mmCIF file of C-alpha atoms in Angstrom:
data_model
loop_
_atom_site.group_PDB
_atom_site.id
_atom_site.type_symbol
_atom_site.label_atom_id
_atom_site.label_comp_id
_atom_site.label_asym_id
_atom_site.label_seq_id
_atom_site.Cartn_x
_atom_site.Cartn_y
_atom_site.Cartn_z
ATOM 1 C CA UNK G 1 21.484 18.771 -11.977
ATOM 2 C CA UNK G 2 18.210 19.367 -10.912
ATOM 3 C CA UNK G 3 16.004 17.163 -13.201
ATOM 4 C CA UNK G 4 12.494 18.136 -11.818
ATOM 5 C CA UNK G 5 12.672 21.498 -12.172
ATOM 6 C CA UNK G 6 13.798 21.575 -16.011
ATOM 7 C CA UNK G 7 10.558 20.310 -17.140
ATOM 8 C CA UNK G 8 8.830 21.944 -19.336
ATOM 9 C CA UNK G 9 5.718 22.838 -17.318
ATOM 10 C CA UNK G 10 5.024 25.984 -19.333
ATOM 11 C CA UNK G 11 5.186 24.369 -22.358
ATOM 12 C CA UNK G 12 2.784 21.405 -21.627
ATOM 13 C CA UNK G 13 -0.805 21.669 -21.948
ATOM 14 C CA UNK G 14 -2.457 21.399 -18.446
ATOM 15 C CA UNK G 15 -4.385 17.980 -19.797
ATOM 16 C CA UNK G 16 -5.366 16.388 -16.411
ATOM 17 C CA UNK G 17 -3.388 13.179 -16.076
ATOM 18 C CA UNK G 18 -5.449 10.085 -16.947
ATOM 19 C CA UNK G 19 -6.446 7.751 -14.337
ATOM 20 C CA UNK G 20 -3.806 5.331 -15.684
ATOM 21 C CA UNK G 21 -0.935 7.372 -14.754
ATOM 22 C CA UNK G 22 -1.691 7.572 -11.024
ATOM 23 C CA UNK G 23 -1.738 3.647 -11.210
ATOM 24 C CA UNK G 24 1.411 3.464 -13.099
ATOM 25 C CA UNK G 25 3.504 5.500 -10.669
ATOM 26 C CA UNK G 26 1.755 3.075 -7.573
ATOM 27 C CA UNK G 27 3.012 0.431 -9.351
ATOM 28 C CA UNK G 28 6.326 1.905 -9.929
ATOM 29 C CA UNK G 29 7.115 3.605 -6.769
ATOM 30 C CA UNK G 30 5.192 1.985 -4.019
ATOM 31 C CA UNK G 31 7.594 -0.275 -2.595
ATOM 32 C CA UNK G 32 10.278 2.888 -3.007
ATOM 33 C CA UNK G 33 7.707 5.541 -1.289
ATOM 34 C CA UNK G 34 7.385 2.711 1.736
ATOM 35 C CA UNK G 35 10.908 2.437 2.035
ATOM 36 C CA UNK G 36 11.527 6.221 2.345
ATOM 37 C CA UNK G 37 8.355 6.375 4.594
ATOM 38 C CA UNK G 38 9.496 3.746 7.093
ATOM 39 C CA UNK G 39 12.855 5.805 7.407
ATOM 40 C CA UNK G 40 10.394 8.477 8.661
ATOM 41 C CA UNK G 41 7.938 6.825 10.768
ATOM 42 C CA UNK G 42 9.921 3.858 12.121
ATOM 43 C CA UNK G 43 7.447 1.035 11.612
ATOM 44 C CA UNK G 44 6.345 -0.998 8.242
ATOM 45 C CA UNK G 45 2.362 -0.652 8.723
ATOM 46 C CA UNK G 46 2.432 3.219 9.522
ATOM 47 C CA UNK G 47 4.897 3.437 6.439
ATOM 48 C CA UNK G 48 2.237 1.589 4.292
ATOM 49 C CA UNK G 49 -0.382 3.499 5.749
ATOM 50 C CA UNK G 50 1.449 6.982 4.741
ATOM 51 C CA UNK G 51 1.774 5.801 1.353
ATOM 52 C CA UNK G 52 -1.735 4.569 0.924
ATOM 53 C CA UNK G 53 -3.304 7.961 2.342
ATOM 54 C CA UNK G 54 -0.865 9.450 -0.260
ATOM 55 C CA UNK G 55 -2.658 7.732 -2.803
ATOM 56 C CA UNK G 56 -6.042 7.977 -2.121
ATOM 57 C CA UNK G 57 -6.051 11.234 -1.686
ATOM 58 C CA UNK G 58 -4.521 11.749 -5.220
ATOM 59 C CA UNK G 59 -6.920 9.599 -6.733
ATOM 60 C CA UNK G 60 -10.032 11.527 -5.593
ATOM 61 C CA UNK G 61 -8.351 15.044 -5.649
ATOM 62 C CA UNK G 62 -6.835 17.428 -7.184
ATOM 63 C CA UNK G 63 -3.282 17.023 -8.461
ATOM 64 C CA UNK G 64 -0.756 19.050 -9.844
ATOM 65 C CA UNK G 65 -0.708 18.181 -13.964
ATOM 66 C CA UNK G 66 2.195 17.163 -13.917
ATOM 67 C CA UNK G 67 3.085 14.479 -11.303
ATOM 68 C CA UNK G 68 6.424 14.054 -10.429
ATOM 69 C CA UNK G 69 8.284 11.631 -8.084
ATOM 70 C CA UNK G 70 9.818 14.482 -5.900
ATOM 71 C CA UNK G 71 5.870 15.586 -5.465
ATOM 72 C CA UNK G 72 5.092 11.829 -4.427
ATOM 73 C CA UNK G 73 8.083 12.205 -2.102
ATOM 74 C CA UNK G 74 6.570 15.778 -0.766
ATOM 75 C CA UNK G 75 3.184 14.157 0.345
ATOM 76 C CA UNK G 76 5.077 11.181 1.895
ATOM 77 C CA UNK G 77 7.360 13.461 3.517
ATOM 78 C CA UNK G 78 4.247 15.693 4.930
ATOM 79 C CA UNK G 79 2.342 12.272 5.748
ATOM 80 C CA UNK G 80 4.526 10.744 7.719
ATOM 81 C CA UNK G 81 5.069 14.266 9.535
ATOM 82 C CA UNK G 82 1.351 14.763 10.647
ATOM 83 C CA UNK G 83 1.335 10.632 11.795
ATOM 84 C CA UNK G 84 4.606 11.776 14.102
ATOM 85 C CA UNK G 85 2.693 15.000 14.980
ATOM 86 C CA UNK G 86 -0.117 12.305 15.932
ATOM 87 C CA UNK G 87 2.148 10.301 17.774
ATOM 88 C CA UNK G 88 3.614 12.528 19.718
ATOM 89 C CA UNK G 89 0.747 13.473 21.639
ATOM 90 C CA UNK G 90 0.620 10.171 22.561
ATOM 91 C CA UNK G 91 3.983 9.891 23.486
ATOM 92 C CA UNK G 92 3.668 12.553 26.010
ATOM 93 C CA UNK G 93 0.997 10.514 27.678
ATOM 94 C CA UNK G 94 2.217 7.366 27.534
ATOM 95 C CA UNK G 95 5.820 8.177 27.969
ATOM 96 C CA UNK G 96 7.253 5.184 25.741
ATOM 97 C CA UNK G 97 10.203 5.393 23.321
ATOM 98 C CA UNK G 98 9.987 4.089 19.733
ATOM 99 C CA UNK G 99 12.726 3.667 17.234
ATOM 100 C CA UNK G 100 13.005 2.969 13.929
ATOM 101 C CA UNK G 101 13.769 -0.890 14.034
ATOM 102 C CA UNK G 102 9.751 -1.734 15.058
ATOM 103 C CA UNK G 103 9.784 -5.358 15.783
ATOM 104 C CA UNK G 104 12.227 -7.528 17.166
ATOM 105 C CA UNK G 105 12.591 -9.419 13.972
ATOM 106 C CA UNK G 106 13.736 -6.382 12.244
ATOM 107 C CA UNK G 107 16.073 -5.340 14.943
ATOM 108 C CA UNK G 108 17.885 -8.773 14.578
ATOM 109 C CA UNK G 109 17.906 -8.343 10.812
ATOM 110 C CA UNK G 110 19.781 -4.897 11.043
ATOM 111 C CA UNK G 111 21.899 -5.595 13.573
ATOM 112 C CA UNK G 112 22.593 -3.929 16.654
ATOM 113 C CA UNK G 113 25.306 -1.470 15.213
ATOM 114 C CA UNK G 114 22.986 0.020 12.413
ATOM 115 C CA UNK G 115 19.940 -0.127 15.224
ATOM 116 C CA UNK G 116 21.842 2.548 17.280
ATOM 117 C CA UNK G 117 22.417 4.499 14.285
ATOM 118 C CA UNK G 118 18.444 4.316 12.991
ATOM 119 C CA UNK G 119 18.250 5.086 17.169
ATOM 120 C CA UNK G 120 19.630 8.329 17.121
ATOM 121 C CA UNK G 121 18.137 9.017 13.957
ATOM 122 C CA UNK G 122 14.660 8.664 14.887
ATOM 123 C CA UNK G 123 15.864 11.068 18.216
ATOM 124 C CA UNK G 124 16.456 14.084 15.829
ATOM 125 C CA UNK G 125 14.360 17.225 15.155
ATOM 126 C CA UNK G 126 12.064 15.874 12.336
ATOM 127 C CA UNK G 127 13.524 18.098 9.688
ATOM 128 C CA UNK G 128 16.787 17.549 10.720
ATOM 129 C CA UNK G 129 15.381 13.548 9.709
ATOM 130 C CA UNK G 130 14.024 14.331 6.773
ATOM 131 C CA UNK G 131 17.519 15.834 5.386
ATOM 132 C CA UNK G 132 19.570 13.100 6.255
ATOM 133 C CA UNK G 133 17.099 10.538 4.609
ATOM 134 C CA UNK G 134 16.452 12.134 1.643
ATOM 135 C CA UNK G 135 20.620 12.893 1.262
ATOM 136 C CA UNK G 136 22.021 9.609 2.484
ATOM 137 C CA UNK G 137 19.072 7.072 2.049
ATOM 138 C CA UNK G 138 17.748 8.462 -1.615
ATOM 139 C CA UNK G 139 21.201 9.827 -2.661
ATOM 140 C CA UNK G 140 19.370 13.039 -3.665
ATOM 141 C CA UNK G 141 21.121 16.540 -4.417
ATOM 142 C CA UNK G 142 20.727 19.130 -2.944
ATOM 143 C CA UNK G 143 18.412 20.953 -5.075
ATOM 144 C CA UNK G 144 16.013 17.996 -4.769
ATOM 145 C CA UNK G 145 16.193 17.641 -1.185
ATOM 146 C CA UNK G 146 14.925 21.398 -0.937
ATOM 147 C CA UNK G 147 12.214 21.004 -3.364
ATOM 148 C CA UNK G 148 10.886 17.791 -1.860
ATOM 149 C CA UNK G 149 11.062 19.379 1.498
ATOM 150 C CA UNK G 150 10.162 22.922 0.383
ATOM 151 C CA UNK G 151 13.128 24.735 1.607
ATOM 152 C CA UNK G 152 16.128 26.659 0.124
ATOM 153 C CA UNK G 153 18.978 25.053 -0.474
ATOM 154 C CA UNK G 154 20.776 26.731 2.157
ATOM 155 C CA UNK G 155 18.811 25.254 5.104
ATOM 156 C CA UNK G 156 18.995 22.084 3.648
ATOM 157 C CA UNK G 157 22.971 22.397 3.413
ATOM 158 C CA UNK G 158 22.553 23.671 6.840
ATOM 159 C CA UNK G 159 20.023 21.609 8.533
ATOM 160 C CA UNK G 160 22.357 18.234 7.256
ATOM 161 C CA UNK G 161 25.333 19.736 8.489
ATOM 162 C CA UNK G 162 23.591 19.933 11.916
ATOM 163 C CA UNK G 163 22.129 16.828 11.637
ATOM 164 C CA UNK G 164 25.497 15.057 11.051
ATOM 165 C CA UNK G 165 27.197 16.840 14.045
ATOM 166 C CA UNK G 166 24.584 16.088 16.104
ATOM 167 C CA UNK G 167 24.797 12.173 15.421
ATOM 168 C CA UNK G 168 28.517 12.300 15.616
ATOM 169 C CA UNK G 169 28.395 13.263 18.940
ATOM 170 C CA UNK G 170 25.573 10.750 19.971
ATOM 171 C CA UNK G 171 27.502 7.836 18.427
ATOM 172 C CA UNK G 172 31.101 8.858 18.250
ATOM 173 C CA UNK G 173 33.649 8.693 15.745
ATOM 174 C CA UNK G 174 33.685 4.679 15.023
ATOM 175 C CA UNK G 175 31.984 1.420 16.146
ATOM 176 C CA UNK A 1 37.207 3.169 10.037
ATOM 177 C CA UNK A 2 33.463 4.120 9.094
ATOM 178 C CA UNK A 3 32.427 8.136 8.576
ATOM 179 C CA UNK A 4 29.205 8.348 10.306
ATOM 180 C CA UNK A 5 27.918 9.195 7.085
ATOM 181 C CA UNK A 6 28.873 5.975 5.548
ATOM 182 C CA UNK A 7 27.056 3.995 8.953
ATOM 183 C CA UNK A 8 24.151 6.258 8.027
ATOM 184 C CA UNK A 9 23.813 4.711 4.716
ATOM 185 C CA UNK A 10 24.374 1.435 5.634
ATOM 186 C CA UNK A 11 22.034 1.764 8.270
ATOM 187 C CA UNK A 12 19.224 3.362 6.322
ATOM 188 C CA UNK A 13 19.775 0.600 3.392
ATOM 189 C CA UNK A 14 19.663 -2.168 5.470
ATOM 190 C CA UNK A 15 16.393 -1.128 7.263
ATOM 191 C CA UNK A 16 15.332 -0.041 3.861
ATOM 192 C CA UNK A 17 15.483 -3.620 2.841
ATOM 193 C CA UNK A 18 13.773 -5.024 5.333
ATOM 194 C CA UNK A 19 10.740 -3.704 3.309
ATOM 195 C CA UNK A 20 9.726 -6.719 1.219
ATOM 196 C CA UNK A 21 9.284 -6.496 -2.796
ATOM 197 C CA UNK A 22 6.478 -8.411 -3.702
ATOM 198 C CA UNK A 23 6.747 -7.603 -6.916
ATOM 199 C CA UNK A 24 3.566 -7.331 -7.575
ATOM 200 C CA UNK A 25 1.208 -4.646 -9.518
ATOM 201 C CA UNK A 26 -0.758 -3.513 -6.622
ATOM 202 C CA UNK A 27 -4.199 -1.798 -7.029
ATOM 203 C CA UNK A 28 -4.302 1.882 -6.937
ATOM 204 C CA UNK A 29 -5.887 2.727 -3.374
ATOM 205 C CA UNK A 30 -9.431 3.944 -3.756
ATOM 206 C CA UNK A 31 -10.310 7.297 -4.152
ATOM 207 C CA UNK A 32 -10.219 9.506 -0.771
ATOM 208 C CA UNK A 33 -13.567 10.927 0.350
ATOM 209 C CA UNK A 34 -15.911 9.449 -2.478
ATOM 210 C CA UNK A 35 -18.540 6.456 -2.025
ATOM 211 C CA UNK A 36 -18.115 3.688 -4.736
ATOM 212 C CA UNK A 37 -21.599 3.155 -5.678
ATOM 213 C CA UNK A 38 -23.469 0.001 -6.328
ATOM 214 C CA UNK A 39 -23.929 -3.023 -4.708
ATOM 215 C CA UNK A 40 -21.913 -3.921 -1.724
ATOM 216 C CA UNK A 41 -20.820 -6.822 -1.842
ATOM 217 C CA UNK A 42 -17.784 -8.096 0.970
ATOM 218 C CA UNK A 43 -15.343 -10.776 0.771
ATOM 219 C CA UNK A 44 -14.698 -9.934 4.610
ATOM 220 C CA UNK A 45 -18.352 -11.637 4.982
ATOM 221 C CA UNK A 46 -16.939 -14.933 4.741
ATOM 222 C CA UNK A 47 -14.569 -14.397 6.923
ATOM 223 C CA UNK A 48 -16.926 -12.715 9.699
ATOM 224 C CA UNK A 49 -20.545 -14.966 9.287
ATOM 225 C CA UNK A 50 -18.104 -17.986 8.655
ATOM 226 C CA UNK A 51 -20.656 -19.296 6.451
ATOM 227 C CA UNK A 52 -20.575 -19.421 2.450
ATOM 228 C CA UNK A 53 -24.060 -19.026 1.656
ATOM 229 C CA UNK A 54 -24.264 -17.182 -2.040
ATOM 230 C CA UNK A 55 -26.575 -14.389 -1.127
ATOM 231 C CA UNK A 56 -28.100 -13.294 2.261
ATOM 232 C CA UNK A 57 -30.837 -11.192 2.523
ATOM 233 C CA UNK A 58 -30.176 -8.154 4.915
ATOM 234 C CA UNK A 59 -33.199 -6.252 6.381
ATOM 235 C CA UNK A 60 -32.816 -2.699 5.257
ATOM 236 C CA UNK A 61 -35.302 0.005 6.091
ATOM 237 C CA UNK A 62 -35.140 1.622 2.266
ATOM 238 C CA UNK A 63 -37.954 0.126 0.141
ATOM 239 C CA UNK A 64 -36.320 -2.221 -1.892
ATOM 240 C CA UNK A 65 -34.421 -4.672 -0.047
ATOM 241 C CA UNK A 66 -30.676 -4.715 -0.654
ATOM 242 C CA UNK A 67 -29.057 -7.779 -1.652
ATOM 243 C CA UNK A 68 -25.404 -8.679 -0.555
ATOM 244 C CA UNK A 69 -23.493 -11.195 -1.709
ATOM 245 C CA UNK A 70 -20.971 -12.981 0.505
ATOM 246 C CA UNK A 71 -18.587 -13.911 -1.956
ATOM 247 C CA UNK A 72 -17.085 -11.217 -4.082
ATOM 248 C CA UNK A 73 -15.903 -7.961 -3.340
ATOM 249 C CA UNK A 74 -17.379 -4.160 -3.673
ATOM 250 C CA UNK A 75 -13.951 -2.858 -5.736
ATOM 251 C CA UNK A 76 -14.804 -5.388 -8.210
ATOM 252 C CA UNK A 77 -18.712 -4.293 -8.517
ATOM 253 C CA UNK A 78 -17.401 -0.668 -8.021
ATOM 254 C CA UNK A 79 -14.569 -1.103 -10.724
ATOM 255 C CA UNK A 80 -16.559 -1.986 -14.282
ATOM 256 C CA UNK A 81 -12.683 -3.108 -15.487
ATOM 257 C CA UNK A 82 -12.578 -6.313 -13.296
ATOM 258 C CA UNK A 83 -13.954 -9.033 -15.225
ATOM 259 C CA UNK A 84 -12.639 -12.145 -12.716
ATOM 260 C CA UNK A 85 -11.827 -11.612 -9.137
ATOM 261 C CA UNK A 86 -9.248 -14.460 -7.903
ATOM 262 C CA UNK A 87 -8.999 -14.522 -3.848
ATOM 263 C CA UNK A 88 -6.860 -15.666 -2.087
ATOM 264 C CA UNK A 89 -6.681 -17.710 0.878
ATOM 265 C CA UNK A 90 -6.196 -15.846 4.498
ATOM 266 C CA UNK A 91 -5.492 -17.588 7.842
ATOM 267 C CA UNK A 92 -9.116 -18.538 8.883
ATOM 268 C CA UNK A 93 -10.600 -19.195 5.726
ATOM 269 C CA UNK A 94 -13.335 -21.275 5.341
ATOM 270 C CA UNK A 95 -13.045 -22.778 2.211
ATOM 271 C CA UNK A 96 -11.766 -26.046 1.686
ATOM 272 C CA UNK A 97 -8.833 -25.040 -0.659
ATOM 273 C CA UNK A 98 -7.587 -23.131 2.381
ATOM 274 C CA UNK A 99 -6.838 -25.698 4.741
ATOM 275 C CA UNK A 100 -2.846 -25.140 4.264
ATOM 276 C CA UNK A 101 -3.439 -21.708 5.807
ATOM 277 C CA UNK A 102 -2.303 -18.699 4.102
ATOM 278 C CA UNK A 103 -1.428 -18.058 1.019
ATOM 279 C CA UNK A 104 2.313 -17.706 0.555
ATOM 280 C CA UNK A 105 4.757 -15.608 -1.058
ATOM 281 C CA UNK A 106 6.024 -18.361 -3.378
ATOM 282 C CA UNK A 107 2.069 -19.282 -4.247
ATOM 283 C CA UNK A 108 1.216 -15.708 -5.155
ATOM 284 C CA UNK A 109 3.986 -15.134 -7.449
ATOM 285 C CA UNK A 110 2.996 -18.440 -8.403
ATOM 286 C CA UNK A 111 -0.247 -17.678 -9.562
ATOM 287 C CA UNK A 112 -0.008 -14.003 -10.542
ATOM 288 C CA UNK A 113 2.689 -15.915 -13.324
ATOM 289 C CA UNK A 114 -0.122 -18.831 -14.241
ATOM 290 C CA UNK A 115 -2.438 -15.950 -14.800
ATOM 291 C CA UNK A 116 -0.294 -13.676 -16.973
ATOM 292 C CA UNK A 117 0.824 -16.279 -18.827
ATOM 293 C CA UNK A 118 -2.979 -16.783 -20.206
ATOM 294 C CA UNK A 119 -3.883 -15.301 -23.078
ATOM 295 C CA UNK A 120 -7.193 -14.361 -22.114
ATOM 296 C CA UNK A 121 -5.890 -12.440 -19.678
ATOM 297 C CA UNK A 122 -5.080 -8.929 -20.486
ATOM 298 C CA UNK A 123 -4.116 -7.576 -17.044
ATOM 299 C CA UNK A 124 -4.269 -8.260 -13.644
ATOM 300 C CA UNK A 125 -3.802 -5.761 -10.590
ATOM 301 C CA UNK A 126 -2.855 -7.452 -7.284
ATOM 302 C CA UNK A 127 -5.183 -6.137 -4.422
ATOM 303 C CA UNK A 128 -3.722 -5.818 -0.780
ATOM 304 C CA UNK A 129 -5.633 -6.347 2.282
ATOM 305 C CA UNK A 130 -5.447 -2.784 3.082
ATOM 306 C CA UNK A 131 -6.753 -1.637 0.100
ATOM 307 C CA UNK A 132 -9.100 -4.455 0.297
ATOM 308 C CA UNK A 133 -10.162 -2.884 3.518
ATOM 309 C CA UNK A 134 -10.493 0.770 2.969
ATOM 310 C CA UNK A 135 -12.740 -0.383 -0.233
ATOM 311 C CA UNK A 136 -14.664 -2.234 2.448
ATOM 312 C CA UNK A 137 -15.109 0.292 4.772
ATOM 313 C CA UNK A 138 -16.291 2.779 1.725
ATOM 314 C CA UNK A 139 -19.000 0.733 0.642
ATOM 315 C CA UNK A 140 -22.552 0.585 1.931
ATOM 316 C CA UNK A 141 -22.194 -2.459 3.816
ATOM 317 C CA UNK A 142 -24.116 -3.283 6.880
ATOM 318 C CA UNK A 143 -22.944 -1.212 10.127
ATOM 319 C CA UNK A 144 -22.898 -4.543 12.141
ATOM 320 C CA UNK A 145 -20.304 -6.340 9.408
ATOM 321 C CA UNK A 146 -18.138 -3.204 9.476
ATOM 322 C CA UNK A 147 -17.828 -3.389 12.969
ATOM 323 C CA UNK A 148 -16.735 -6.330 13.413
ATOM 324 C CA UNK A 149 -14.473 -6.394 10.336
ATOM 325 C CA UNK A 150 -10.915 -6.007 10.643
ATOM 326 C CA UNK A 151 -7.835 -5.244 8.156
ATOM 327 C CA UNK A 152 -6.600 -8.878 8.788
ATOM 328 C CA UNK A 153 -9.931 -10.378 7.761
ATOM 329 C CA UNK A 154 -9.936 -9.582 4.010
ATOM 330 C CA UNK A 155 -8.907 -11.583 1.506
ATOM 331 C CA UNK A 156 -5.976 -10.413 -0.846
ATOM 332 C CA UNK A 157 -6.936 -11.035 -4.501
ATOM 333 C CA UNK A 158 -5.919 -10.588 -7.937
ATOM 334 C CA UNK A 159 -8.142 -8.466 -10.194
ATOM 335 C CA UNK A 160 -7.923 -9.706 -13.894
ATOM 336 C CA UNK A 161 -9.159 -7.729 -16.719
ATOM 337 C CA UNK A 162 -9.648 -10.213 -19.934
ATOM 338 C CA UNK A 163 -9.392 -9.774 -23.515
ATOM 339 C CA UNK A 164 -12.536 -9.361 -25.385
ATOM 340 C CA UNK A 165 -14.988 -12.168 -26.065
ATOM 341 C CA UNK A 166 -12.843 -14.314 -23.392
ATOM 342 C CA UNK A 167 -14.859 -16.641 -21.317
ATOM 343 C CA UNK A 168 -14.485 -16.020 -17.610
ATOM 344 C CA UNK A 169 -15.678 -19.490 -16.710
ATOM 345 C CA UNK A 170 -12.457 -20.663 -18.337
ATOM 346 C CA UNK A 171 -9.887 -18.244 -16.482
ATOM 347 C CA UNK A 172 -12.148 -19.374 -13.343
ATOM 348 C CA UNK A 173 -11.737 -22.963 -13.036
ATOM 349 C CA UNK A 174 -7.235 -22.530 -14.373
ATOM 350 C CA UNK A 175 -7.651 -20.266 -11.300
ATOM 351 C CA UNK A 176 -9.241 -22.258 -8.834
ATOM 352 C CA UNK A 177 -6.811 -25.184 -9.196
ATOM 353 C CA UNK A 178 -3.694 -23.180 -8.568
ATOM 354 C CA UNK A 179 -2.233 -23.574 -4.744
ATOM 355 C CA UNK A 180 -3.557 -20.453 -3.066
ATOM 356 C CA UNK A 181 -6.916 -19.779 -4.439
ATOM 357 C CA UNK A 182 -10.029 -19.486 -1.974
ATOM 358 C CA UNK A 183 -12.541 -18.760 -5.059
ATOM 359 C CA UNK A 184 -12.586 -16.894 -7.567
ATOM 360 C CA UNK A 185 -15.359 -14.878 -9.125
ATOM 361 C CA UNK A 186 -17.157 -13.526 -12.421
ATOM 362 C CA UNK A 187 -17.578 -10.401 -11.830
ATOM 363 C CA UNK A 188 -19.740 -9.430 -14.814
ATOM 364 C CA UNK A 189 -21.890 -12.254 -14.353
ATOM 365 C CA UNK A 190 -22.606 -10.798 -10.847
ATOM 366 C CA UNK A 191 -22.831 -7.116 -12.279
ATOM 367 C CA UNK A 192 -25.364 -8.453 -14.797
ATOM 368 C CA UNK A 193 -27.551 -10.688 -11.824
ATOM 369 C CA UNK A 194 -26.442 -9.858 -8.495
ATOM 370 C CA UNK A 195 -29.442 -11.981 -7.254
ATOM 371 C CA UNK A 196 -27.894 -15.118 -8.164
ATOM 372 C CA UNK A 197 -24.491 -14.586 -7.680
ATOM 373 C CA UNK A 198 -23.949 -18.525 -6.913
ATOM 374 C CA UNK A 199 -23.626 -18.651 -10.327
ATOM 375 C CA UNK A 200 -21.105 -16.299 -10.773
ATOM 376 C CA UNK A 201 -18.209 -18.537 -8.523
ATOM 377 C CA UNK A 202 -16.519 -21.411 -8.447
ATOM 378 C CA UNK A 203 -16.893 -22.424 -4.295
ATOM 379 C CA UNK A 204 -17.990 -25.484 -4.667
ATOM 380 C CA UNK A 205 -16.695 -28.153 -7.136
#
């Protein structure tokens, strides 16, 4: 069931959204839009960060009329890609290895079981990430997963199936 | 026992949730790439000339001398839908309502419920010290101040909107006495006479 794409765009007049909108969906979906980013980036501030730049630029841009959460979930998605791009390059420099769990506190909050697991995560090919988060995190189907990450449905079925074998043979079968 | 799909989950959940709810309505991040116009006026001040004079006086080399005021913020100015800015108190405040440190969780859901529960009060936004910050950093501030400003030094707040024909001075001094509050401010009092904005507060009792 693929919610998003049944609405009735063609229908709708094009009315730009009022400023009120942008401000509702903040309110309603910040906290979520963190959550999803953090799973991305691996630390709370650059998650926060993501999300703000998200917003911002909505707020003095352009938008699509009609706003959607997958959309939200697109820019957050391609926000917290050009922050890994970022730190990347400075990776290669510096030669240090970050996971997801950023701060000792959190890594004693998780656990050390579910820290290897958010390990390996952060070790795979970013859209090979992005697919396992958006399928196992959000819970999405398929047809969401490729229209928040702008792929066919195929990769995505693909790219997860990778993505899983690839973990499997990082962490084995069982604990 | 586990799939590794089902350790994914409970991985991603559990880091998930260490992202805290505050449950509050935050303010919508400024616009990217625009200037709020109008007067800047920066919380942060206090926090960086440690002082909490009502107005300074900062040499500017445009003809008519710009006036900043140390105790309110530009989003409010910027924003004609704040009536009553309510900060809160940060680490190193210098206020003497601020000497139990920071503000904490319990005291902001504290007072965001004392404030709501006026009926005055028609809404009120809760404004992070990020978005605090990047307002900040858009406004026409003094070079100097920016510099030395950092994310950590402004002031959360809570911006309230108020029902027609309210009286801010009211909301102000309910808001002042809740465990928390730094100062609050009335903000059309300083859009109307941004000269005299020690008027417009409640520092000093």
């Amino acid at each position: 069931m693929d919610r998003e794409s049944l609405r009735p765009t063609a229908l709708a007049p094009p009315a730009p959204p009022p400023r009120a909108d942008l401000a509702g969906l903040y309110r309603e979906h910040r906290v979520g839009l963190v959550r999803l980013a953090v799973l991305l980036v691996g630390d709370l501030e650059t998650a926060e960060d993501v999300v703000q730049d998200v917003f911002a630029r909505l707020h003095g841009g352009r938008r699509p009329p009609d706003l959607t959460l997958a959309y939200l979930r697109t820019c957050v998605l391609n926000g917290s890609r050009s922050v890994l791009r970022r730190r990347a390059v400075m990776l290669r420099r510096t030669q240090r290895v970050t996971g997801l769990a950023d701060s000792a506190e959190t890594a004693v909050l998780i656990g050390e079981s579910r820290r290897q697991v958010l390990l390996a995560l952060a070790r795979l090919p970013r859209r090979q990430r992005e697919a396992l988060v958006l399928r196992y995190y959000l819970d999405l189907a398929e047809s969401e997963i490729a229209l928040v990450m702008g792929v066919g449905q195929s990769t995505v079925r693909s790219t997860t199936a990778r993505a899983l074998a690839r973990l499997l043979s990082e962490l084995g079968e069982d604990e | 026992m586990s799939t590794i799909e089902d350790r994914l989950r409970d991985a991603m959940a559990a880091r998930a949730r260490t992202v805290p709810d505050d449950g509050l309505d935050h303010a919508l991040p400024a616009p990217r790439g625009t200037r709020p116009r109008g007067l800047a006026i920066a919380a942060a001040a206090l926090a960086v000339a440690g002082t909490i004079a009502g107005v300074a006086r900062l040499a500017n080399p445009s003809p008519d001398p710009r006036e900043v005021a140390l105790s309110a913020t530009l989003s409010g100015a910027a924003d004609s839908a704040v009536d009553v800015s309510v900060f809160l108190c940060t680490d190193g405040s210098p206020f003497k309502r601020c000497r139990g440190g920071a503000v904490t969780t319990w005291e902001k859901e504290n007072i965001s419920r004392a404030l709501r529960a006026r009926r005055d009060v028609r809404t009120i936004v809760f404004e992070d010290r990020r978005t605090a910050f990047e307002n900040f950093r858009r406004s026409d501030a003094d070079l100097e101040l920016l510099e030395a400003t950092r994310v950590e030094d402004m002031p959360e707040s809570f911006r309230l909107k108020l029902v027609p024909g309210a009286d801010p001075q009211a909301v102000l001094r309910a808001a002042i006495d809740l465990p928390g509050v730094s100062n609050a401010v009335d903000e059309g009092c300083l859009r109307n006479d941004p000269n005299d904005s020690g008027r417009c507060d409640v520092l000093d009792e």
